[in-house]
Amino acid sequence: MSSAAPARLNRERVMAAIHAAAIVEFSEKGLAGTSTQAIAGRAGLTKPQLHYYIRGKEELYGELLMSIVADWKSMFDASSSDPGAVLAGYIRAKINLAFDKPEISRIFTREVLDGGRNLEAFWPGARENTRAKVAAIDGWIARGLMQPVDAHALIMAIWAMTQFYADSALQVQQLRQPGQPGWMPDREALVAELTQFVLRGCGISSRS
């Protein structure tokens, strides 16, 4: 192993720790409320050490926002001719992200609520990606594979239903299992319920 390999592996570990710390800080406090000192402390670094790896919190924040968008973009197969499989897979992927990485969704939601000033680079691609989803859904409708629906409304309803379990996890826990901090419903049961709800609404035979 060359001498560069251990250094590269160490850098990857440090960057992973920085990203993990930044996700927690940004999800709780947003960009304005997060300091590089807080990120460094959570990552187990000093502030000078942190700035050896990153130029500033704004660059790190932008990278995290774009990684969120990239994850979401890959979840919907607009080229498929099977709407039931695509919608079911999309719901499952969104629920998995809400359960496994809730802070990721909260960063995006907090940014939107704060006015979205750091999303200018995101919107063009998001509009294009949403148009692709709408075109796929409208195509399925035209071929009689599902009943007519407003494609935009359907997509946004799925976002709302799935991301709720990340953005409002505390509300879910307090209303369903008070006294059990961190409680979440059974993931598979939730995926099945939401999938059946959406597919029935679209006139698609439910899947087991």
mmCIF file of C-alpha atoms in Angstrom:
data_model
loop_
_atom_site.group_PDB
_atom_site.id
_atom_site.type_symbol
_atom_site.label_atom_id
_atom_site.label_comp_id
_atom_site.label_asym_id
_atom_site.label_seq_id
_atom_site.Cartn_x
_atom_site.Cartn_y
_atom_site.Cartn_z
ATOM 1 C CA MET A 1 0.000 0.000 0.000
ATOM 2 C CA SER A 2 1.406 3.374 -0.994
ATOM 3 C CA SER A 3 1.885 6.094 1.593
ATOM 4 C CA ALA A 4 -0.947 8.030 -0.058
ATOM 5 C CA ALA A 5 -3.490 5.292 0.665
ATOM 6 C CA PRO A 6 -3.558 5.630 4.506
ATOM 7 C CA ALA A 7 -3.763 9.400 4.166
ATOM 8 C CA ARG A 8 -6.667 9.063 1.756
ATOM 9 C CA LEU A 9 -8.482 6.650 4.058
ATOM 10 C CA ASN A 10 -7.928 8.951 7.031
ATOM 11 C CA ARG A 11 -9.262 11.915 5.060
ATOM 12 C CA GLU A 12 -12.345 9.898 4.094
ATOM 13 C CA ARG A 13 -12.982 9.023 7.744
ATOM 14 C CA VAL A 14 -12.582 12.626 8.854
ATOM 15 C CA MET A 15 -14.837 13.913 6.083
ATOM 16 C CA ALA A 16 -17.466 11.302 7.010
ATOM 17 C CA ALA A 17 -17.346 12.529 10.614
ATOM 18 C CA ILE A 18 -17.626 16.143 9.465
ATOM 19 C CA HIS A 19 -20.604 15.394 7.243
ATOM 20 C CA ALA A 20 -22.351 13.422 9.998
ATOM 21 C CA ALA A 21 -21.810 16.264 12.472
ATOM 22 C CA ALA A 22 -22.953 18.891 9.977
ATOM 23 C CA ILE A 23 -26.148 16.974 9.194
ATOM 24 C CA VAL A 24 -27.140 16.959 12.867
ATOM 25 C CA GLU A 25 -26.246 20.617 13.406
ATOM 26 C CA PHE A 26 -27.907 21.910 10.241
ATOM 27 C CA SER A 27 -31.050 19.840 10.811
ATOM 28 C CA GLU A 28 -31.439 21.276 14.316
ATOM 29 C CA LYS A 29 -30.367 24.884 13.751
ATOM 30 C CA GLY A 30 -30.313 25.620 10.034
ATOM 31 C CA LEU A 31 -27.436 27.333 8.276
ATOM 32 C CA ALA A 32 -27.651 30.650 10.143
ATOM 33 C CA GLY A 33 -27.797 29.028 13.582
ATOM 34 C CA THR A 34 -24.972 26.568 13.012
ATOM 35 C CA SER A 35 -21.363 27.478 13.780
ATOM 36 C CA THR A 36 -18.228 25.829 12.483
ATOM 37 C CA GLN A 37 -17.196 25.497 16.133
ATOM 38 C CA ALA A 38 -20.277 23.344 16.796
ATOM 39 C CA ILE A 39 -19.589 21.172 13.744
ATOM 40 C CA ALA A 40 -15.954 20.752 14.747
ATOM 41 C CA GLY A 41 -16.839 19.827 18.325
ATOM 42 C CA ARG A 42 -19.415 17.260 17.255
ATOM 43 C CA ALA A 43 -16.944 15.762 14.766
ATOM 44 C CA GLY A 44 -14.225 15.516 17.425
ATOM 45 C CA LEU A 45 -12.039 18.177 15.821
ATOM 46 C CA THR A 46 -10.724 21.593 16.715
ATOM 47 C CA LYS A 47 -11.924 24.508 14.627
ATOM 48 C CA PRO A 48 -8.530 24.905 12.876
ATOM 49 C CA GLN A 49 -8.573 21.184 12.078
ATOM 50 C CA LEU A 50 -12.056 21.515 10.591
ATOM 51 C CA HIS A 51 -10.963 24.361 8.340
ATOM 52 C CA TYR A 52 -8.109 22.225 7.046
ATOM 53 C CA TYR A 53 -10.799 20.035 5.437
ATOM 54 C CA ILE A 54 -13.484 22.597 4.548
ATOM 55 C CA ARG A 55 -13.449 26.268 3.587
ATOM 56 C CA GLY A 56 -16.607 27.182 5.459
ATOM 57 C CA LYS A 57 -20.028 26.055 6.582
ATOM 58 C CA GLU A 58 -21.743 27.498 3.486
ATOM 59 C CA GLU A 59 -19.839 25.214 1.131
ATOM 60 C CA LEU A 60 -20.545 22.213 3.355
ATOM 61 C CA TYR A 61 -24.232 23.141 3.581
ATOM 62 C CA GLY A 62 -24.501 23.419 -0.200
ATOM 63 C CA GLU A 63 -22.898 20.007 -0.656
ATOM 64 C CA LEU A 64 -25.378 18.437 1.768
ATOM 65 C CA LEU A 65 -28.365 20.060 0.039
ATOM 66 C CA MET A 66 -27.223 18.747 -3.336
ATOM 67 C CA SER A 67 -26.667 15.254 -1.905
ATOM 68 C CA ILE A 68 -30.254 15.284 -0.637
ATOM 69 C CA VAL A 69 -31.514 16.223 -4.077
ATOM 70 C CA ALA A 70 -29.414 13.499 -5.712
ATOM 71 C CA ASP A 71 -30.885 10.870 -3.373
ATOM 72 C CA TRP A 72 -34.441 11.958 -4.131
ATOM 73 C CA LYS A 73 -33.864 12.154 -7.886
ATOM 74 C CA SER A 74 -32.852 8.491 -8.178
ATOM 75 C CA MET A 75 -35.942 7.122 -6.402
ATOM 76 C CA PHE A 76 -38.490 7.423 -9.232
ATOM 77 C CA ASP A 77 -38.067 5.449 -12.480
ATOM 78 C CA ALA A 78 -39.824 7.651 -15.032
ATOM 79 C CA SER A 79 -38.879 5.276 -17.857
ATOM 80 C CA SER A 80 -40.880 2.330 -16.489
ATOM 81 C CA SER A 81 -44.225 1.209 -17.930
ATOM 82 C CA ASP A 82 -45.405 -0.238 -14.600
ATOM 83 C CA PRO A 83 -46.937 2.552 -12.495
ATOM 84 C CA GLY A 84 -47.735 0.253 -9.577
ATOM 85 C CA ALA A 85 -44.129 -0.879 -9.232
ATOM 86 C CA VAL A 86 -42.743 2.640 -9.628
ATOM 87 C CA LEU A 87 -45.109 4.252 -7.113
ATOM 88 C CA ALA A 88 -44.660 1.407 -4.613
ATOM 89 C CA GLY A 89 -40.884 1.620 -4.921
ATOM 90 C CA TYR A 90 -40.964 5.402 -4.613
ATOM 91 C CA ILE A 91 -43.020 5.275 -1.421
ATOM 92 C CA ARG A 92 -40.728 2.635 0.078
ATOM 93 C CA ALA A 93 -37.583 4.599 -0.779
ATOM 94 C CA LYS A 94 -39.001 7.807 0.684
ATOM 95 C CA ILE A 95 -40.104 6.073 3.896
ATOM 96 C CA ASN A 96 -36.704 4.375 4.217
ATOM 97 C CA LEU A 97 -35.002 7.758 3.941
ATOM 98 C CA ALA A 98 -37.391 9.264 6.496
ATOM 99 C CA PHE A 99 -36.638 6.467 8.969
ATOM 100 C CA ASP A 100 -32.907 6.042 8.308
ATOM 101 C CA LYS A 101 -31.868 9.658 7.690
ATOM 102 C CA PRO A 102 -34.559 11.947 9.129
ATOM 103 C CA GLU A 103 -32.099 14.802 9.571
ATOM 104 C CA ILE A 104 -31.571 14.897 5.794
ATOM 105 C CA SER A 105 -35.229 15.695 5.175
ATOM 106 C CA ARG A 106 -35.270 18.235 8.004
ATOM 107 C CA ILE A 107 -32.348 20.168 6.526
ATOM 108 C CA PHE A 108 -34.223 20.614 3.256
ATOM 109 C CA THR A 109 -37.531 21.445 4.947
ATOM 110 C CA ARG A 110 -35.880 23.978 7.258
ATOM 111 C CA GLU A 111 -34.191 25.627 4.282
ATOM 112 C CA VAL A 112 -37.529 25.936 2.465
ATOM 113 C CA LEU A 113 -39.183 27.390 5.572
ATOM 114 C CA ASP A 114 -36.315 29.862 5.867
ATOM 115 C CA GLY A 115 -37.034 31.136 2.357
ATOM 116 C CA GLY A 116 -34.892 28.801 0.262
ATOM 117 C CA ARG A 117 -32.129 31.317 -0.357
ATOM 118 C CA ASN A 118 -29.606 28.486 -0.742
ATOM 119 C CA LEU A 119 -31.703 26.509 -3.222
ATOM 120 C CA GLU A 120 -31.249 28.636 -6.335
ATOM 121 C CA ALA A 121 -29.006 25.989 -7.884
ATOM 122 C CA PHE A 122 -31.529 23.302 -6.977
ATOM 123 C CA TRP A 123 -34.741 24.583 -8.563
ATOM 124 C CA PRO A 124 -33.908 24.195 -12.289
ATOM 125 C CA GLY A 125 -33.001 20.527 -11.873
ATOM 126 C CA ALA A 126 -35.929 19.962 -9.520
ATOM 127 C CA ARG A 127 -38.366 21.390 -12.044
ATOM 128 C CA GLU A 128 -36.913 19.214 -14.792
ATOM 129 C CA ASN A 129 -37.064 16.118 -12.595
ATOM 130 C CA THR A 130 -40.652 16.863 -11.562
ATOM 131 C CA ARG A 131 -41.659 17.378 -15.195
ATOM 132 C CA ALA A 132 -40.245 13.927 -15.959
ATOM 133 C CA LYS A 133 -42.343 12.404 -13.170
ATOM 134 C CA VAL A 134 -45.464 14.247 -14.360
ATOM 135 C CA ALA A 135 -44.871 13.144 -17.954
ATOM 136 C CA ALA A 136 -44.494 9.520 -16.828
ATOM 137 C CA ILE A 137 -47.709 9.631 -14.803
ATOM 138 C CA ASP A 138 -49.624 11.364 -17.603
ATOM 139 C CA GLY A 139 -48.304 8.715 -19.996
ATOM 140 C CA TRP A 140 -49.563 5.912 -17.759
ATOM 141 C CA ILE A 141 -52.959 7.610 -17.607
ATOM 142 C CA ALA A 142 -53.088 8.014 -21.393
ATOM 143 C CA ARG A 143 -52.363 4.288 -21.821
ATOM 144 C CA GLY A 144 -55.096 3.350 -19.359
ATOM 145 C CA LEU A 145 -52.678 1.983 -16.771
ATOM 146 C CA MET A 146 -54.126 4.153 -14.003
ATOM 147 C CA GLN A 147 -57.105 6.414 -13.558
ATOM 148 C CA PRO A 148 -56.837 10.157 -14.275
ATOM 149 C CA VAL A 149 -55.251 12.153 -11.459
ATOM 150 C CA ASP A 150 -53.462 15.466 -11.147
ATOM 151 C CA ALA A 151 -49.867 14.250 -11.456
ATOM 152 C CA HIS A 152 -48.396 17.174 -9.527
ATOM 153 C CA ALA A 153 -50.875 16.664 -6.691
ATOM 154 C CA LEU A 154 -50.078 12.942 -6.557
ATOM 155 C CA ILE A 155 -46.319 13.504 -6.373
ATOM 156 C CA MET A 156 -46.625 16.165 -3.707
ATOM 157 C CA ALA A 157 -49.048 14.030 -1.678
ATOM 158 C CA ILE A 158 -46.460 11.243 -1.617
ATOM 159 C CA TRP A 159 -43.819 13.740 -0.486
ATOM 160 C CA ALA A 160 -46.083 14.986 2.272
ATOM 161 C CA MET A 161 -47.058 11.520 3.521
ATOM 162 C CA THR A 162 -43.537 10.135 3.584
ATOM 163 C CA GLN A 163 -41.495 13.140 4.718
ATOM 164 C CA PHE A 164 -43.933 13.751 7.567
ATOM 165 C CA TYR A 165 -42.340 10.834 9.418
ATOM 166 C CA ALA A 166 -38.982 12.623 9.311
ATOM 167 C CA ASP A 167 -40.003 16.254 9.715
ATOM 168 C CA SER A 168 -42.674 15.589 12.370
ATOM 169 C CA ALA A 169 -41.303 12.490 14.087
ATOM 170 C CA LEU A 170 -41.878 14.032 17.517
ATOM 171 C CA GLN A 171 -45.545 14.657 16.700
ATOM 172 C CA VAL A 172 -45.963 11.057 15.515
ATOM 173 C CA GLN A 173 -44.447 9.758 18.741
ATOM 174 C CA GLN A 174 -46.419 12.077 21.043
ATOM 175 C CA LEU A 175 -49.763 11.349 19.409
ATOM 176 C CA ARG A 176 -49.339 7.597 19.138
ATOM 177 C CA GLN A 177 -46.951 6.490 21.864
ATOM 178 C CA PRO A 178 -46.495 9.246 24.478
ATOM 179 C CA GLY A 179 -43.876 8.394 27.033
ATOM 180 C CA GLN A 180 -41.784 6.434 24.527
ATOM 181 C CA PRO A 181 -39.231 8.913 23.123
ATOM 182 C CA GLY A 182 -38.040 8.035 19.643
ATOM 183 C CA TRP A 183 -40.905 5.628 18.974
ATOM 184 C CA MET A 184 -41.823 5.137 15.315
ATOM 185 C CA PRO A 185 -44.475 2.922 13.709
ATOM 186 C CA ASP A 186 -43.570 -0.395 12.138
ATOM 187 C CA ARG A 187 -41.864 0.501 8.883
ATOM 188 C CA GLU A 188 -43.146 -2.381 6.762
ATOM 189 C CA ALA A 189 -46.715 -1.915 7.943
ATOM 190 C CA LEU A 190 -46.516 1.795 7.158
ATOM 191 C CA VAL A 191 -45.085 1.195 3.691
ATOM 192 C CA ALA A 192 -47.848 -1.319 2.963
ATOM 193 C CA GLU A 193 -50.583 1.007 4.206
ATOM 194 C CA LEU A 194 -49.385 4.070 2.301
ATOM 195 C CA THR A 195 -48.769 2.030 -0.850
ATOM 196 C CA GLN A 196 -52.262 0.551 -0.806
ATOM 197 C CA PHE A 197 -53.747 3.976 -0.124
ATOM 198 C CA VAL A 198 -51.977 5.556 -3.104
ATOM 199 C CA LEU A 199 -52.496 2.671 -5.516
ATOM 200 C CA ARG A 200 -56.196 2.419 -4.692
ATOM 201 C CA GLY A 201 -56.533 6.157 -5.278
ATOM 202 C CA CYS A 202 -54.881 5.728 -8.660
ATOM 203 C CA GLY A 203 -57.065 2.782 -9.632
ATOM 204 C CA ILE A 204 -54.123 0.358 -9.583
ATOM 205 C CA SER A 205 -54.450 -3.148 -8.170
ATOM 206 C CA SER A 206 -52.843 -3.318 -4.726
ATOM 207 C CA ARG A 207 -49.633 -5.284 -4.341
ATOM 208 C CA SER A 208 -48.881 -7.730 -1.545
#
